[in-house]
CSV table of C-alpha atoms and ligand atoms in Angstrom, one decimal:
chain,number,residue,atom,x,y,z
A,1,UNK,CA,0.0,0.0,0.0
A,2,UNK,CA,2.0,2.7,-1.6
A,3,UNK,CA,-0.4,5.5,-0.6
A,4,UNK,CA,1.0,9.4,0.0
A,5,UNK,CA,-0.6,10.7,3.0
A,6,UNK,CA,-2.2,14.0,2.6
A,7,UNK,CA,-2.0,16.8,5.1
A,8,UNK,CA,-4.9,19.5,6.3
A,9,UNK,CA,-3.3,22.4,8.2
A,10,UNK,CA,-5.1,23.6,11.4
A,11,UNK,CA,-6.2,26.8,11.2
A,12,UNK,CA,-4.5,27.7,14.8
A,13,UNK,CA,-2.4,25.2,17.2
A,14,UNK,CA,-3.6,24.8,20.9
A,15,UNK,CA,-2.1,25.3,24.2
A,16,UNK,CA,0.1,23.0,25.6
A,17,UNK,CA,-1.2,21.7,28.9
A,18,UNK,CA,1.0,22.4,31.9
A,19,UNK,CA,3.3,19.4,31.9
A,20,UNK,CA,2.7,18.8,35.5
A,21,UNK,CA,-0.7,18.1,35.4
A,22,UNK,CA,-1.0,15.8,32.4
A,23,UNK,CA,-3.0,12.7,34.1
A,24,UNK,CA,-3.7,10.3,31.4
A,25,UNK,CA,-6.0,10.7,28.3
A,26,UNK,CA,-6.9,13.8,29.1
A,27,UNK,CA,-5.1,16.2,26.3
A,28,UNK,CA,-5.7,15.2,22.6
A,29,UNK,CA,-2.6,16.7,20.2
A,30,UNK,CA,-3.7,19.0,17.2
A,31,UNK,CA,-3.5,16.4,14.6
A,32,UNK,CA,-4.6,12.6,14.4
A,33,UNK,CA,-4.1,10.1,11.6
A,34,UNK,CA,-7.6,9.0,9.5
A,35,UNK,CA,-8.1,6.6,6.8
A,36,UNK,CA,-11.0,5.2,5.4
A,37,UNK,CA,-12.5,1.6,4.3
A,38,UNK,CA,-14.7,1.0,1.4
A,39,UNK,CA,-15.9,-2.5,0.0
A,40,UNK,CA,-14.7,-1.6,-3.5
A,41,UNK,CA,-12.0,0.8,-2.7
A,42,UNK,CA,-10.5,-0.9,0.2
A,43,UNK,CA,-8.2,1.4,3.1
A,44,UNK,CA,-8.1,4.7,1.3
A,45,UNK,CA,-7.5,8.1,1.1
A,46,UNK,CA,-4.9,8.4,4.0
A,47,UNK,CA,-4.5,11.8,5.8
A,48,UNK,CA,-3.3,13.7,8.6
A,49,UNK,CA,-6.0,16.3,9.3
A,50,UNK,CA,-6.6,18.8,12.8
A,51,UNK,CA,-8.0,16.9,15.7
A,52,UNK,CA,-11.8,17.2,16.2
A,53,UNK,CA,-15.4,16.3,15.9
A,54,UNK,CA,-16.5,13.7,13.7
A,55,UNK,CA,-19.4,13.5,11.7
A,56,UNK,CA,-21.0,10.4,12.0
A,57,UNK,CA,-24.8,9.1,11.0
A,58,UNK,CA,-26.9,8.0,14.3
A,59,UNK,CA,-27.4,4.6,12.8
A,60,UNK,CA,-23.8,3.8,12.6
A,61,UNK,CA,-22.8,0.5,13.6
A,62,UNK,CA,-20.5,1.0,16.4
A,63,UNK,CA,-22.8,3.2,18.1
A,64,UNK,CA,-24.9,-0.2,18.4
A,65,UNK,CA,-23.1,-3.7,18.0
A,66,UNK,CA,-20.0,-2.0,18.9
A,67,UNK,CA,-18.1,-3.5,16.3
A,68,UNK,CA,-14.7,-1.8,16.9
A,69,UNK,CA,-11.3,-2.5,17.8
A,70,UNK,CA,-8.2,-0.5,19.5
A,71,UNK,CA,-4.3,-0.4,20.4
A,72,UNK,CA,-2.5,1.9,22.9
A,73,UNK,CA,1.1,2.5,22.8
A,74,UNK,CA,3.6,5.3,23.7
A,75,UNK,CA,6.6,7.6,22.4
A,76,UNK,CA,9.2,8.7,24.2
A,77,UNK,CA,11.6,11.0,24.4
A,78,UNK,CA,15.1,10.2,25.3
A,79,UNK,CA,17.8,12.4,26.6
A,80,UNK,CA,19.3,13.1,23.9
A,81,UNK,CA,16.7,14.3,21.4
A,82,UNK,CA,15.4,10.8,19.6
A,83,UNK,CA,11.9,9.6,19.5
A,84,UNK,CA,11.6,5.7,20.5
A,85,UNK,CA,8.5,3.3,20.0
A,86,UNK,CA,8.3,0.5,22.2
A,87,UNK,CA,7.5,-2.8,20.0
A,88,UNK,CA,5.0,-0.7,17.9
A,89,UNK,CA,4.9,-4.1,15.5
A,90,UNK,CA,3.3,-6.1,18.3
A,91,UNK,CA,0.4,-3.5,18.6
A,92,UNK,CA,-0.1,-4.0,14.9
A,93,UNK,CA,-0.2,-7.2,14.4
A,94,UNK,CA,-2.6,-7.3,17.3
A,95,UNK,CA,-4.3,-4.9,16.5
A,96,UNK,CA,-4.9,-7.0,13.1
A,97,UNK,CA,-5.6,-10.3,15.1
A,98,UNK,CA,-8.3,-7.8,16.7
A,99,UNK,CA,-9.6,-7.1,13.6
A,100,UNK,CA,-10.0,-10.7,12.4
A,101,UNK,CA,-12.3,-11.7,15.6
A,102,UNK,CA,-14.4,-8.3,14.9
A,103,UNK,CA,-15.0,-9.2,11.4
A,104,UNK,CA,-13.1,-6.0,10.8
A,105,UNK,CA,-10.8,-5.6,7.0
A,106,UNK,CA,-7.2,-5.7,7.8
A,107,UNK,CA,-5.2,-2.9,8.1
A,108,UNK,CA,-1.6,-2.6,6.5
A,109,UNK,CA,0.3,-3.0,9.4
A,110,UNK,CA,3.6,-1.4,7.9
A,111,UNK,CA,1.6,1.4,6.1
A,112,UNK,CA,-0.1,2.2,9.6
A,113,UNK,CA,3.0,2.6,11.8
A,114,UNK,CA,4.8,4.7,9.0
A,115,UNK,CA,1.5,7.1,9.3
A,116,UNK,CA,2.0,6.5,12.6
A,117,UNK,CA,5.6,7.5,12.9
A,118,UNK,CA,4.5,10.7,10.7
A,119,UNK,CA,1.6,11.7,13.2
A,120,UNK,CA,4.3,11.7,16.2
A,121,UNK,CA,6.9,13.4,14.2
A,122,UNK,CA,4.5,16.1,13.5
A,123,UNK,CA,3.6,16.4,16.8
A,124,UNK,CA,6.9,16.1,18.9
A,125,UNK,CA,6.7,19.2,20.2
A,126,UNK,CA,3.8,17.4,22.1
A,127,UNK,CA,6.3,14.5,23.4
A,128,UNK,CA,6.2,15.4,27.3
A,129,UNK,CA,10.0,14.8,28.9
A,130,UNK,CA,9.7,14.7,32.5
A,131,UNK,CA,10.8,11.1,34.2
A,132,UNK,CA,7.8,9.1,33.5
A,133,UNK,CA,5.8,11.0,31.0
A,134,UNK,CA,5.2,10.3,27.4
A,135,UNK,CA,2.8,10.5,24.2
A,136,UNK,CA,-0.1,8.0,24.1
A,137,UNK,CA,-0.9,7.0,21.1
A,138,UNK,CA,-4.5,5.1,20.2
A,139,UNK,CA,-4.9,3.6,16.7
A,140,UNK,CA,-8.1,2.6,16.8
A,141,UNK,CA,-11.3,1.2,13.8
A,142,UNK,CA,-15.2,1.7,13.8
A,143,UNK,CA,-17.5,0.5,11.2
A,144,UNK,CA,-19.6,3.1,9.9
A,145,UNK,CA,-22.2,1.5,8.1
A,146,UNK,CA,-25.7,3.7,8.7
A,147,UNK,CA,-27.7,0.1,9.0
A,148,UNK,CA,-29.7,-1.4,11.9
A,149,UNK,CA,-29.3,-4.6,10.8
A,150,UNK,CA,-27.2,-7.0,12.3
A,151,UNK,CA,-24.3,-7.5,10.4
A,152,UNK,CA,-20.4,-6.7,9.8
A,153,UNK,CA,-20.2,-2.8,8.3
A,154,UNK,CA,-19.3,-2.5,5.2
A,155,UNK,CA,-17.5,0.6,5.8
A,156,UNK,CA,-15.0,1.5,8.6
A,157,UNK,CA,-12.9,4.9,9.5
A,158,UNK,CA,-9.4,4.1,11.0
A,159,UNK,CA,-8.1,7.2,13.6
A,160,UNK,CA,-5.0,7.7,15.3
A,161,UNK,CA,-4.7,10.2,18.1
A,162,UNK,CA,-2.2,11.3,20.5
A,163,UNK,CA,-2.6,12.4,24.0
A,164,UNK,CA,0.8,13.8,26.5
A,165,UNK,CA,0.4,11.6,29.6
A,166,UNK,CA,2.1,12.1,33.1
A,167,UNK,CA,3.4,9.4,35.5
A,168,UNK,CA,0.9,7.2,36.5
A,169,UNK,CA,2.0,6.9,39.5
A,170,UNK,CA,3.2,10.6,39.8
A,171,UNK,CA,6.0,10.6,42.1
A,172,UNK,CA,6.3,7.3,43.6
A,173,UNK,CA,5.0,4.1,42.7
A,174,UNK,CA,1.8,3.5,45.4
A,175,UNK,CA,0.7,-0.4,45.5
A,176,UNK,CA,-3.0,-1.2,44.4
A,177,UNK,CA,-5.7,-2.7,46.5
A,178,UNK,CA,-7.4,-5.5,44.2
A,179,UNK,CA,-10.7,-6.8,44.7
A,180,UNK,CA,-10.8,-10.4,43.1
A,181,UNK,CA,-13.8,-10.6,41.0
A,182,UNK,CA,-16.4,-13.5,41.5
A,183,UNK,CA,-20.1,-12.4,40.3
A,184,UNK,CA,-19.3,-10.9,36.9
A,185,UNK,CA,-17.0,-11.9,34.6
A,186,UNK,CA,-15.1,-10.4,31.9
A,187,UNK,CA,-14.7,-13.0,28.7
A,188,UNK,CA,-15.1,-16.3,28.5
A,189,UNK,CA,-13.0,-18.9,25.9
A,190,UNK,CA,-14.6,-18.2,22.4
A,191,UNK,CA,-15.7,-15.2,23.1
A,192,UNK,CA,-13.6,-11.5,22.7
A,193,UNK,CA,-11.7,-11.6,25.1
A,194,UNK,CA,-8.4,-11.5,23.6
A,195,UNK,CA,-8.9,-9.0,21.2
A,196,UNK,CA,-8.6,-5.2,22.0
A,197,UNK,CA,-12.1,-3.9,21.6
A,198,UNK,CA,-15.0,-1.8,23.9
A,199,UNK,CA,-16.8,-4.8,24.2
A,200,UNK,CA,-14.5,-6.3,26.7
A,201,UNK,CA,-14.1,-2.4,28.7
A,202,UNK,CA,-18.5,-2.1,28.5
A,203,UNK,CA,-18.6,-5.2,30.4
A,204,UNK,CA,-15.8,-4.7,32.6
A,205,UNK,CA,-17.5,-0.7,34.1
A,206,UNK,CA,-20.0,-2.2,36.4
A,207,UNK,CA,-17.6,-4.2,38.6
A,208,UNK,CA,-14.8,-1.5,38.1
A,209,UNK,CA,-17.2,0.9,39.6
A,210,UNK,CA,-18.5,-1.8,42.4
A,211,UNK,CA,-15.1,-2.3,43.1
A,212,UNK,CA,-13.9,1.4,43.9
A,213,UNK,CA,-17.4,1.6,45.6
A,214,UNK,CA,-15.9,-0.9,48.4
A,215,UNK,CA,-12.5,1.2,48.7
A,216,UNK,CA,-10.2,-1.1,45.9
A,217,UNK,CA,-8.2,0.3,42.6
A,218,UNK,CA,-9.3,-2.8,40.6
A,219,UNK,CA,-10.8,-5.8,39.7
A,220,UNK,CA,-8.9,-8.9,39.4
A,221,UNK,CA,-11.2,-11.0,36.7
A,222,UNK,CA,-11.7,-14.9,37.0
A,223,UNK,CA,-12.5,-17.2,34.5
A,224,UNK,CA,-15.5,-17.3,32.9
A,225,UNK,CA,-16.7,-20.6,33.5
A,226,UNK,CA,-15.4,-22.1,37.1
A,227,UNK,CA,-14.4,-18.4,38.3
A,228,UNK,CA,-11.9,-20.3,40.2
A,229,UNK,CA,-8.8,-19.3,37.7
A,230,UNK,CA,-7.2,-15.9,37.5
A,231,UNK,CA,-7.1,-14.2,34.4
A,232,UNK,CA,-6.2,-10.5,34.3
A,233,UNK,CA,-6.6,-7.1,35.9
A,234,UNK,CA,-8.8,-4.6,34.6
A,235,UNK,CA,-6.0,-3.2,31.9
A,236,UNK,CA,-3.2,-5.3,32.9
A,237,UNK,CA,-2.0,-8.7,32.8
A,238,UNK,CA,-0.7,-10.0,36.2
A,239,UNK,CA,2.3,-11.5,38.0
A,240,UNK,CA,2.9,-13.8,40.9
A,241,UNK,CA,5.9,-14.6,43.0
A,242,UNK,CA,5.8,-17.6,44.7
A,243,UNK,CA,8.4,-19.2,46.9
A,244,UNK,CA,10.8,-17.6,44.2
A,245,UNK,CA,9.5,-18.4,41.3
A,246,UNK,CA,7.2,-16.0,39.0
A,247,UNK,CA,3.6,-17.4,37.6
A,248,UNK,CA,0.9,-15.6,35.4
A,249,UNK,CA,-1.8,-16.9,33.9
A,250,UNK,CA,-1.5,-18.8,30.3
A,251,UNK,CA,-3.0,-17.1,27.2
A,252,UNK,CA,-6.2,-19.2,27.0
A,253,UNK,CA,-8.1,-17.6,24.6
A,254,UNK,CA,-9.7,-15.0,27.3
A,255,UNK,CA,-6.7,-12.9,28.2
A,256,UNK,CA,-5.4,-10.4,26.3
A,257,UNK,CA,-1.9,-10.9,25.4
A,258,UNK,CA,-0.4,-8.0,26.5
A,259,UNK,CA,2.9,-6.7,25.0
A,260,UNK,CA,4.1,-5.6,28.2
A,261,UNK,CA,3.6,-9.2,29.6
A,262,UNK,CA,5.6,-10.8,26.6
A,263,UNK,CA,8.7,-8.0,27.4
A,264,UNK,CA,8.2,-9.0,31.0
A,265,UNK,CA,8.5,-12.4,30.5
A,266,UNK,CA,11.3,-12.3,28.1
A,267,UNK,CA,13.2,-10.3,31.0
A,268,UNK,CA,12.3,-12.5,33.4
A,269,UNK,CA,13.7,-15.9,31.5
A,270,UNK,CA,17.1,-13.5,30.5
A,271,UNK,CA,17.7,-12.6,34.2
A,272,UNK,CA,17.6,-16.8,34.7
A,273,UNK,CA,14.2,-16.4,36.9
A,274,UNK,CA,11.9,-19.6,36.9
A,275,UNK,CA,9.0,-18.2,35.2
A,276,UNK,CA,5.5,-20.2,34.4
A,277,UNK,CA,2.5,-19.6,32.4
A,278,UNK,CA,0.2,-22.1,33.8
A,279,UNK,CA,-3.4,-21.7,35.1
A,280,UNK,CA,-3.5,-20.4,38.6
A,281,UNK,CA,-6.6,-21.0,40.7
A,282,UNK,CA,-7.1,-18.7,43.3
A,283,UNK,CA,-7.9,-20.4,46.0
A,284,UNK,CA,-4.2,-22.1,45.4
A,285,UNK,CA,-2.9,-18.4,45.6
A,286,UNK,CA,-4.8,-17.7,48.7
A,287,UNK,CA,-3.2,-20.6,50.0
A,288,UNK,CA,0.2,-19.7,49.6
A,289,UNK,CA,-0.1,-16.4,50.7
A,290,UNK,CA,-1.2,-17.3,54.5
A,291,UNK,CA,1.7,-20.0,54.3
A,292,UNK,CA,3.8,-16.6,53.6
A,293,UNK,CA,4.9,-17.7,50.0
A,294,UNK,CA,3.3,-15.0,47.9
A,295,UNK,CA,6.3,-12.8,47.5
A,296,UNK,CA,5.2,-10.1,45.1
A,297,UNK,CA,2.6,-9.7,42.8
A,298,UNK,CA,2.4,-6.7,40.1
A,299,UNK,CA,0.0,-6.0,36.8
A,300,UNK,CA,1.8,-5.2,33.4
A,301,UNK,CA,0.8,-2.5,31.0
A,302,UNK,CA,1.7,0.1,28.7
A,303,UNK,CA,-0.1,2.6,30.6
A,304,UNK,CA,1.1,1.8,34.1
A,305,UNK,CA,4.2,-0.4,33.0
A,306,UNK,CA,5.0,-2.8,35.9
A,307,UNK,CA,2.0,-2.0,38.8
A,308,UNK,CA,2.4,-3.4,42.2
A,309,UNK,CA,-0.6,-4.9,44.3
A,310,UNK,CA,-0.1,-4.6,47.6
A,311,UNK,CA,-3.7,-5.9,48.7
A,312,UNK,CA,-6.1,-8.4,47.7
A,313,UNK,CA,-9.8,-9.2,48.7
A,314,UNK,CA,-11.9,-12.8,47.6
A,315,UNK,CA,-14.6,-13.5,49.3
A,316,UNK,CA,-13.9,-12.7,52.6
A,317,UNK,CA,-10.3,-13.5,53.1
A,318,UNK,CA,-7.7,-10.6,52.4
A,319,UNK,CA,-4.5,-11.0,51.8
A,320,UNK,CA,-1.1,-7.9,52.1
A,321,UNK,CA,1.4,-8.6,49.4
A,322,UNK,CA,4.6,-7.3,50.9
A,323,UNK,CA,5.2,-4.3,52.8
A,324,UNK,CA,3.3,-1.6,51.4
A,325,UNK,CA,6.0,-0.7,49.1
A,326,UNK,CA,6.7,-2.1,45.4
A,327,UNK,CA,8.8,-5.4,45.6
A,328,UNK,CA,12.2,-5.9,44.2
A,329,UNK,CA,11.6,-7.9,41.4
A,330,UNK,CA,8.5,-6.0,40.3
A,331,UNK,CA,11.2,-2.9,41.0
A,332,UNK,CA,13.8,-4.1,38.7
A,333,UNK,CA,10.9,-4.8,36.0
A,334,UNK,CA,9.9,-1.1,35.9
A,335,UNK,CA,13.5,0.3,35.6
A,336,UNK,CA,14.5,-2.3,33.0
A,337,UNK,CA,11.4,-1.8,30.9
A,338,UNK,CA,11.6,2.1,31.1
A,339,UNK,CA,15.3,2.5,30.6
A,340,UNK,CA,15.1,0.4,27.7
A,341,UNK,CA,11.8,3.0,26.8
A,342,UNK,CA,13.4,6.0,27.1
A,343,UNK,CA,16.8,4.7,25.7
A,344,UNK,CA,18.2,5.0,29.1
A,345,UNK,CA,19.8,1.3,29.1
A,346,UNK,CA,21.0,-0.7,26.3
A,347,UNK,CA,18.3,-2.4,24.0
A,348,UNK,CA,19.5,-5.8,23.8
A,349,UNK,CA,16.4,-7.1,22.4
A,350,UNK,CA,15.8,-4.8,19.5
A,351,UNK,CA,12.4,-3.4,21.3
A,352,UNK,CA,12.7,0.0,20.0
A,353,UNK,CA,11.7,1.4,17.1
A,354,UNK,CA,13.4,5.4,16.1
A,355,UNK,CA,11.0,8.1,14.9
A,356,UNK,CA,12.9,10.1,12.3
A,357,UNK,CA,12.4,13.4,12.6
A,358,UNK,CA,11.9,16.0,9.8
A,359,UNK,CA,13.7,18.9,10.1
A,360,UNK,CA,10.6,21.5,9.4
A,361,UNK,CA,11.5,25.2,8.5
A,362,UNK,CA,11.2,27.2,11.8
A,363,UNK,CA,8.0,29.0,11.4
A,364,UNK,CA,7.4,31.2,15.0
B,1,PLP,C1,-4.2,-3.4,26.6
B,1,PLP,C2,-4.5,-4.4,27.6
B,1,PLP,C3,-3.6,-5.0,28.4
B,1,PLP,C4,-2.1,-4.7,28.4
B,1,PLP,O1,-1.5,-4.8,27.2
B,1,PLP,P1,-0.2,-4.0,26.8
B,1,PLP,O2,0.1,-4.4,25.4
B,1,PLP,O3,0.9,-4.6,27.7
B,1,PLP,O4,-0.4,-2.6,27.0
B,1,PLP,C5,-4.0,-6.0,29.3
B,1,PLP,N1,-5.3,-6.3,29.5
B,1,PLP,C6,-6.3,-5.7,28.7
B,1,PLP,C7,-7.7,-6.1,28.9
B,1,PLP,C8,-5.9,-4.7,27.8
B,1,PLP,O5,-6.9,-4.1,27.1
């Protein structure tokens, strides 16, 4: 898909939020990325255009089945000027495995991260650079089709935007109290779970919100069927130590497969640690912790990167993970990962991907 991708100027650039109070997902750049999908035509008519409102029919598609799919990954800034991506082929071939269970056309998964790596250069001036912070970027398709019918769209739009996020955990990292799902359930085997779509974040509000009711951060999801095996945490996947070794849940069809959990793993068998994928029942877990062998246990994510739990709730037992702080392991995780993001440490693996930056005419 040798396509050019066109280019609407804004008529005037925003403010720049105060870089201290970025949050997360709150500050949209002034471009994004859109391309759209026509039976006959197929992806088309690529273009970087000014952020904003979209026109859209009432009757669309996604506003009812919800047939839609997403990715989130970041940029960083390093010290010395570049502009790193973090494994952005994972998110697209993902995002593309995403696409397949949605009944969603393909995307060009080269073609999108080159439009991708043009959005960020345009907007580098949006990169944040203060420890932590970064440019969220979310690819993300809809169908489009104005039909009530049941059945795949015809049509789709595919956007990218950018958002400046802070720390998530602004100055330190704080542990999370996790309360372990076991009414509603996430995704079952067969279903969506493994693909990156609202679907899967729709089902998920009602327990999120339950949860933060009773005085917890998150929800720690069971399986679908026996709600006896643990599965993931709202956006992350999770890690446990146990008597020394590290354990999280296999990729069973209902997890998503989290590219943060891959780097974490690959870390993990490079440092010589004894690392299993392997079902993990709870009540198991439970077990181990009052017989004092649950060392640590942390969530992965881009959003968060490596996030400790420090308190977990099933049924009526609880259970305190360590000693308030973030554990050693889950410690060495976060600085490993991020170094490697920011182009701190060495990139042994190959993980990151340079943004080449135009140099544009000085125009202020
Ligand atoms: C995105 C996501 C994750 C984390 O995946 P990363 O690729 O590491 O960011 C985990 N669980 C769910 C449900 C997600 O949507």
């Amino acid at each position: 898909m040798a396509q050019t991708i066109a280019f609407r100027q804004a008529d005037q650039l925003k403010q720049k939020p105060d870089p201290g109070q970025l949050g997360f997902g709150r500050y949209f750049t002034d471009y994004m990325f859109v391309m759209d999908y026509a039976p006959e035509a197929g992806w088309h008519d690529p273009r970087i255009v000014p952020y904003g409102p979209i026109a859209l029919e009432p009757s669309a598609i996604i506003f009812h089945y919800g047939q839609e799919v997403f990715e989130g990954l970041k940029a960083y800034r390093t010290e010395d000027g570049r502009i790193l991506l973090f494994r952005p082929e994972k998110n697209m071939k993902r995002m593309n495995q995403s696409c397949k269970r949605m009944n969603i056309p393909e995307i060009g998964e080269s073609f999108v991260l080159e439009a991708i790596k043009k959005l960020v250069d345009r907007e580098k001036d949006w990169i944040p650079a203060l420890p932590g912070q970064s440019l969220y970027i979310r690819p993300f398709v809809i169908g489009t089709d104005p039909l009530l019918g049941v059945h795949p769209s015809g049509n789709y739009k595919l956007f990218v935007i950018l958002s400046p996020v802070g720390s998530y955990f602004g100055d330190s990292i704080k542990p999370v109290k996790i309360y372990v799902e076991d009414d509603y359930v996430r995704a079952v085997r067969g279903g969506i779970g493994f693909a990156k779509t609202a679907g899967n974040y729709a089902a998920s509000l009602r327990a999120q919100s339950r949860a933060e009711e009773l005085g917890f951060d998150q929800v720690l999801w069971l399986d679908g069927v026996d709600r006896k095996y643990v599965e993931e945490v709202g956006s992350m996947n999770i890690f446990f130590k146990v008597h020394g070794e590290v354990w999280t849940p296999a990729l069973n069809g209902s997890i998503l497969p989290g590219v943060t959990r891959d780097s974490a793993i690959r870390l993990l068998k490079h440092w010589g640690v004894i690392i299993k994928e392997r079902k993990i029942s709870v009540k198991k877990l439970f077990k181990k912790a009052e017989k004092g062998e649950l060392e640590e246990v942390f969530g992965t994510g881009t959003a968060a990167v490596i996030s400790p739990v420090g308190f977990l709730k099933w049924e009526d037992r609880v259970i305190k993970v360590g000693n308030g702080k973030i554990g050693p392991l889950a410690q060495k995780l976060y600085d490993t990962l991020t170094g490697i993001q920011t182009g701190r440490l060495k990139d042994e693996f190959g993980w990151t991907q340079e943004v080449e930056q135009e140099k544009e005419p000085v125009t202020e």
